[in-house]
Amino acid sequence: MSKVLVFTAYGGPETQELVERPAPAPGPGELAIEVKAAGVNPADWKIRAGQMGSHWPLPAPMGREASGVVTAVGAEVENFAVGDMVLGLAAKGQGTFAKHTVLDASQTVQKPEELSFADAAALPVAGATAYDVTHQIELEPGQTMLILGAGGGVGLMAAQIGNVHKFTVIGVASAAKQELVESTGATFVASGDGAADRVRAIAPEGVDVLIDLVGGQALRDLAVVAKDPSVIISTADPTTVQQLGGVAVVRTREGLEKITGVAQYGLVDPHVTDRYSLDRAAEAVAMVEAGHTAGKVIIEP
């Protein structure tokens, strides 16, 4: 038998429950793994809350990204074998807050030995998103990249990628995350009222790209510092960014492989700051839902 965290109805954390079940078997194009670590993301609680549609059959397993060891290989899968160490995205209908799960083989890569399972588990969602959003608009060294929500898992990796490319990176986050944001080489700007003025003091001519990881009014307030609305890219609020004249992030299949290589050589640190056992998975989700995390939260079965 195995365990997995599910939600039994759309709503608050009271709908979450850790349940026992047989270890799932892979279908065509899938890999079964023993989970070593799983990353927690805002999307996990937003799905449970019904903010991303209500098309998940209930009870719905939670968690989208994991690292682990392959225990079975489904039909039509090449380049993977039992015993391989991997990281990837959950297959449709599966969740990663579990002892065992099934990954989508097309969204899974081999885990380099240099990466811990915890760091690897932070890459399939947050890392790949950071890679895609920082490469959607080409910048030259010295040009300015503004990151709204720079203190979370995606933001910190995006800032580090910007630093690798020698961009001028400005990170907007809460005051409590100043030291962490500055550790990436970014210039810190406190979020909240007056953030746009504080950015303009650093970049009076505006920024060459604005990466939004927050959405809503915070995005509206900072949109004015972009040199052109078309350079605003959002991972969090496609409706608002399109209203402003910007675009939503475009996800690529190459993003996961690329960010894994970058992390392998130590150019990006996923900043895993909090680790929870599977029995405490609900606490891990609550921490991310509260919005007070600095870095990446990981569940280790």
Coordinates of C-alpha atoms in Angstrom, one line a residue:
M1 CA 0.0 0.0 0.0
S2 CA 1.0 3.6 -0.5
K3 CA -0.2 7.0 0.7
V4 CA -1.2 10.2 -1.1
L5 CA -2.6 13.6 -0.1
V6 CA -5.9 14.3 -1.8
F7 CA -8.7 16.9 -1.6
T8 CA -12.2 15.5 -1.4
A9 CA -14.1 18.7 -2.4
Y10 CA -13.3 22.1 -3.8
G11 CA -12.7 24.5 -1.0
G12 CA -10.4 25.1 1.9
P13 CA -7.7 23.0 3.6
E14 CA -10.3 21.1 5.6
T15 CA -11.0 19.2 2.3
Q16 CA -7.5 17.7 2.3
E17 CA -6.9 14.1 3.5
L18 CA -4.0 11.7 3.6
V19 CA -5.3 8.4 2.3
E20 CA -4.0 4.9 1.7
R21 CA -4.2 3.3 -1.8
P22 CA -2.3 0.7 -3.9
A23 CA 0.8 2.1 -5.6
P24 CA -0.3 3.4 -9.0
A25 CA 0.8 1.6 -12.2
P26 CA 2.1 3.5 -15.2
G27 CA 0.1 3.7 -18.4
P28 CA 1.5 4.3 -21.9
G29 CA 3.9 7.2 -21.9
E30 CA 4.3 7.1 -18.1
L31 CA 6.8 6.2 -15.4
A32 CA 6.0 4.9 -11.9
I33 CA 8.4 6.2 -9.2
E34 CA 9.0 5.9 -5.6
V35 CA 8.9 9.6 -4.5
K36 CA 11.9 10.9 -2.8
A37 CA 10.9 14.6 -2.8
A38 CA 8.0 16.7 -4.1
G39 CA 7.8 20.4 -4.6
V40 CA 4.9 22.5 -3.2
N41 CA 3.6 25.4 -5.4
P42 CA 0.8 28.0 -5.2
A43 CA -1.0 26.1 -7.9
D44 CA -1.5 23.1 -5.5
W45 CA -3.8 25.0 -3.2
K46 CA -5.4 27.1 -6.0
I47 CA -6.5 23.9 -7.8
R48 CA -8.0 22.6 -4.5
A49 CA -9.8 26.0 -4.0
G50 CA -11.3 25.8 -7.5
Q51 CA -9.4 28.8 -8.7
M52 CA -8.1 26.9 -11.7
G53 CA -11.4 25.2 -12.8
S54 CA -13.3 22.3 -11.4
H55 CA -12.5 19.5 -13.8
W56 CA -10.4 17.4 -11.5
P57 CA -12.3 14.2 -10.6
L58 CA -12.7 13.8 -6.9
P59 CA -10.9 12.8 -4.7
A60 CA -8.1 14.5 -6.5
P61 CA -4.4 13.8 -5.7
M62 CA -2.3 16.9 -4.9
G63 CA 1.1 17.9 -6.1
R64 CA 2.5 18.5 -9.6
E65 CA 6.3 17.9 -9.4
A66 CA 8.6 15.3 -7.9
S67 CA 11.9 13.5 -8.0
G68 CA 12.4 9.8 -7.3
V69 CA 13.5 6.4 -8.4
V70 CA 11.7 4.6 -11.3
T71 CA 9.9 1.5 -10.2
A72 CA 8.1 0.6 -13.5
V73 CA 8.1 1.8 -17.1
G74 CA 4.9 2.1 -19.1
A75 CA 4.4 1.1 -22.8
E76 CA 5.9 3.4 -25.5
V77 CA 8.5 4.9 -23.1
E78 CA 12.1 5.0 -24.2
N79 CA 15.3 6.1 -22.5
F80 CA 14.1 5.2 -19.0
A81 CA 14.6 2.1 -17.0
V82 CA 13.7 0.7 -13.5
G83 CA 16.2 2.2 -11.0
D84 CA 16.8 5.5 -12.9
M85 CA 16.8 8.6 -10.7
V86 CA 14.5 11.2 -12.3
L87 CA 12.5 14.4 -11.9
G88 CA 9.4 15.4 -13.7
L89 CA 5.7 16.3 -13.7
A90 CA 2.8 14.2 -12.5
A91 CA 0.9 12.3 -15.1
K92 CA -2.8 13.3 -15.7
G93 CA -4.9 12.3 -12.7
Q94 CA -1.8 11.7 -10.4
G95 CA -0.3 13.7 -7.5
T96 CA 3.2 13.9 -6.1
F97 CA 2.4 14.4 -2.4
A98 CA 2.7 10.6 -2.1
K99 CA 5.0 7.7 -1.4
H100 CA 4.5 6.5 -5.0
T101 CA 3.2 8.3 -8.0
V102 CA 3.3 8.2 -11.9
L103 CA 5.1 10.8 -14.0
D104 CA 4.5 12.0 -17.5
A105 CA 7.5 10.5 -19.3
S106 CA 7.5 13.4 -21.9
Q107 CA 7.9 15.9 -19.0
T108 CA 10.6 13.9 -17.1
V109 CA 14.4 14.0 -17.3
Q110 CA 17.2 12.1 -15.7
K111 CA 18.4 13.5 -12.3
P112 CA 22.1 14.4 -12.4
E113 CA 24.1 12.9 -9.5
E114 CA 25.2 16.4 -8.6
L115 CA 21.6 17.4 -7.7
S116 CA 20.0 16.3 -4.4
F117 CA 16.5 14.8 -4.7
A118 CA 15.2 17.9 -2.8
D119 CA 16.7 20.4 -5.2
A120 CA 15.6 18.3 -8.2
A121 CA 12.0 18.3 -7.0
A122 CA 12.0 22.1 -7.2
L123 CA 12.7 22.1 -10.9
P124 CA 9.8 20.6 -12.9
V125 CA 7.3 23.4 -12.1
A126 CA 9.2 26.3 -10.6
G127 CA 12.5 25.8 -12.3
A128 CA 11.1 25.2 -15.8
T129 CA 8.8 28.2 -15.4
A130 CA 11.7 30.4 -14.4
Y131 CA 13.7 29.2 -17.4
D132 CA 10.8 29.8 -19.9
V133 CA 9.8 33.2 -18.5
T134 CA 13.3 34.5 -18.6
H135 CA 13.9 33.4 -22.1
Q136 CA 10.6 34.4 -23.7
I137 CA 12.0 37.9 -24.6
E138 CA 15.6 38.2 -25.6
L139 CA 17.7 40.7 -23.6
E140 CA 21.2 41.8 -24.0
P141 CA 23.7 41.9 -21.1
G142 CA 23.1 45.1 -19.0
Q143 CA 19.4 45.4 -19.9
T144 CA 16.9 45.5 -17.0
M145 CA 14.7 42.7 -15.8
L146 CA 12.1 43.4 -13.2
I147 CA 10.7 40.4 -11.2
L148 CA 7.5 40.9 -9.3
G149 CA 7.3 38.2 -6.6
A150 CA 11.1 37.7 -6.5
G151 CA 11.1 36.0 -3.1
G152 CA 9.4 32.7 -4.1
G153 CA 10.7 29.6 -5.8
V154 CA 10.2 30.8 -9.3
G155 CA 11.3 34.3 -8.6
L156 CA 14.6 33.4 -7.0
M157 CA 15.5 31.1 -9.8
A158 CA 14.5 33.7 -12.4
A159 CA 16.7 36.2 -10.7
Q160 CA 19.7 33.8 -10.7
I161 CA 19.2 33.1 -14.4
G162 CA 19.1 36.9 -15.0
N163 CA 22.4 37.2 -13.1
V164 CA 24.0 34.4 -15.1
H165 CA 23.1 36.3 -18.3
K166 CA 24.5 39.6 -16.8
F167 CA 21.1 41.3 -16.9
T168 CA 20.4 44.1 -14.4
V169 CA 17.9 42.4 -12.2
I170 CA 15.4 44.2 -9.8
G171 CA 13.5 42.0 -7.5
V172 CA 10.2 43.1 -5.9
A173 CA 9.2 41.2 -2.7
S174 CA 8.1 41.7 0.9
A175 CA 10.6 43.3 3.2
A176 CA 11.2 40.0 5.1
K177 CA 12.7 38.5 1.9
Q178 CA 15.2 41.3 1.2
E179 CA 18.3 39.4 2.2
L180 CA 17.2 36.3 0.2
V181 CA 16.5 38.3 -3.0
E182 CA 19.8 40.2 -2.7
S183 CA 21.6 36.9 -2.3
T184 CA 20.8 36.2 -6.0
G185 CA 22.6 39.4 -7.1
A186 CA 19.4 41.3 -7.7
T187 CA 18.6 44.8 -6.4
F188 CA 15.8 44.6 -3.9
V189 CA 12.6 46.7 -4.0
A190 CA 10.0 46.4 -1.2
S191 CA 6.5 45.5 -2.5
G192 CA 3.4 47.5 -1.6
D193 CA 2.4 51.1 -2.0
G194 CA 5.0 53.2 -3.9
A195 CA 6.8 50.1 -5.4
A196 CA 6.6 51.6 -8.9
D197 CA 8.3 54.9 -7.7
R198 CA 11.0 52.8 -6.0
V199 CA 11.7 50.9 -9.2
R200 CA 11.8 54.2 -11.2
A201 CA 14.4 55.5 -8.8
I202 CA 16.6 52.6 -9.9
A203 CA 15.6 52.4 -13.5
P204 CA 14.4 55.9 -14.5
E205 CA 14.0 55.0 -18.2
G206 CA 11.9 52.0 -17.4
V207 CA 12.6 48.2 -17.5
D208 CA 13.2 46.1 -20.6
V209 CA 11.1 43.2 -19.3
L210 CA 8.7 42.8 -16.4
I211 CA 8.2 39.3 -15.2
D212 CA 5.0 39.0 -13.1
L213 CA 4.6 36.1 -10.7
V214 CA 1.9 37.8 -8.6
G215 CA -0.8 39.3 -10.8
G216 CA -3.8 41.4 -9.7
Q217 CA -3.4 45.0 -8.5
A218 CA 0.3 44.5 -7.8
L219 CA 0.9 43.9 -11.5
R220 CA -1.3 46.8 -12.5
D221 CA 0.6 49.1 -10.2
L222 CA 4.0 48.1 -11.6
A223 CA 3.0 47.9 -15.3
V224 CA 3.8 51.6 -15.7
V225 CA 7.5 51.0 -15.3
A226 CA 7.7 48.7 -18.4
K227 CA 9.2 50.5 -21.4
D228 CA 6.5 49.0 -23.5
P229 CA 3.4 46.9 -22.5
S230 CA 4.5 44.1 -24.8
V231 CA 7.5 43.3 -22.5
I232 CA 5.3 42.3 -19.6
I233 CA 5.1 38.5 -19.1
S234 CA 2.9 36.9 -16.4
T235 CA 2.9 33.4 -15.0
A236 CA 0.1 34.3 -12.5
D237 CA -2.6 36.3 -14.2
P238 CA -3.1 35.9 -17.9
T239 CA -6.3 37.9 -17.9
T240 CA -4.8 41.0 -16.4
V241 CA -1.5 40.9 -18.4
Q242 CA -3.4 40.7 -21.6
Q243 CA -5.6 43.6 -20.6
L244 CA -2.4 45.6 -20.0
G245 CA -1.0 44.7 -23.4
G246 CA 1.4 42.0 -22.2
V247 CA 1.5 38.2 -22.6
A248 CA 1.2 35.1 -20.6
V249 CA 4.3 32.9 -20.2
V250 CA 4.7 30.3 -23.0
R251 CA 5.7 26.9 -21.6
T252 CA 8.2 24.8 -23.6
R253 CA 9.2 21.1 -23.5
E254 CA 12.9 22.2 -23.4
G255 CA 12.6 24.3 -20.2
L256 CA 12.9 21.4 -17.8
E257 CA 15.9 19.9 -19.5
K258 CA 17.6 23.3 -19.8
I259 CA 17.1 24.3 -16.1
T260 CA 18.2 20.9 -14.9
G261 CA 21.5 21.4 -16.7
V262 CA 21.9 24.9 -15.3
A263 CA 21.2 23.6 -11.8
Q264 CA 23.6 20.6 -12.3
Y265 CA 26.5 23.0 -12.8
G266 CA 25.6 25.1 -9.7
L267 CA 24.5 28.2 -11.6
V268 CA 21.1 28.1 -10.0
D269 CA 20.2 27.1 -6.5
P270 CA 16.5 26.3 -6.0
H271 CA 16.7 27.6 -2.4
V272 CA 15.0 24.8 -0.6
T273 CA 14.2 26.4 2.7
D274 CA 11.6 24.1 4.3
R275 CA 11.2 20.3 4.4
Y276 CA 8.1 18.4 5.6
S277 CA 7.4 14.7 5.9
L278 CA 4.4 13.3 4.0
D279 CA 2.5 13.0 7.3
R280 CA 2.9 16.8 7.6
A281 CA 2.0 17.5 3.9
A282 CA -1.0 19.6 4.9
E283 CA 1.3 21.9 6.9
A284 CA 3.5 22.3 3.8
V285 CA 0.6 23.3 1.7
A286 CA -0.7 25.7 4.4
M287 CA 2.7 27.4 4.5
V288 CA 2.7 28.1 0.8
E289 CA -1.0 29.1 0.9
A290 CA -0.2 31.7 3.6
G291 CA 2.3 33.3 1.2
H292 CA 5.0 33.7 3.8
T293 CA 7.5 31.2 2.3
A294 CA 11.0 32.4 1.3
G295 CA 12.3 30.0 -1.2
K296 CA 11.0 26.5 -1.9
V297 CA 9.0 24.1 0.3
I298 CA 9.6 20.4 -0.2
I299 CA 7.7 17.3 1.0
E300 CA 10.0 14.2 1.6
P301 CA 8.0 11.0 2.0

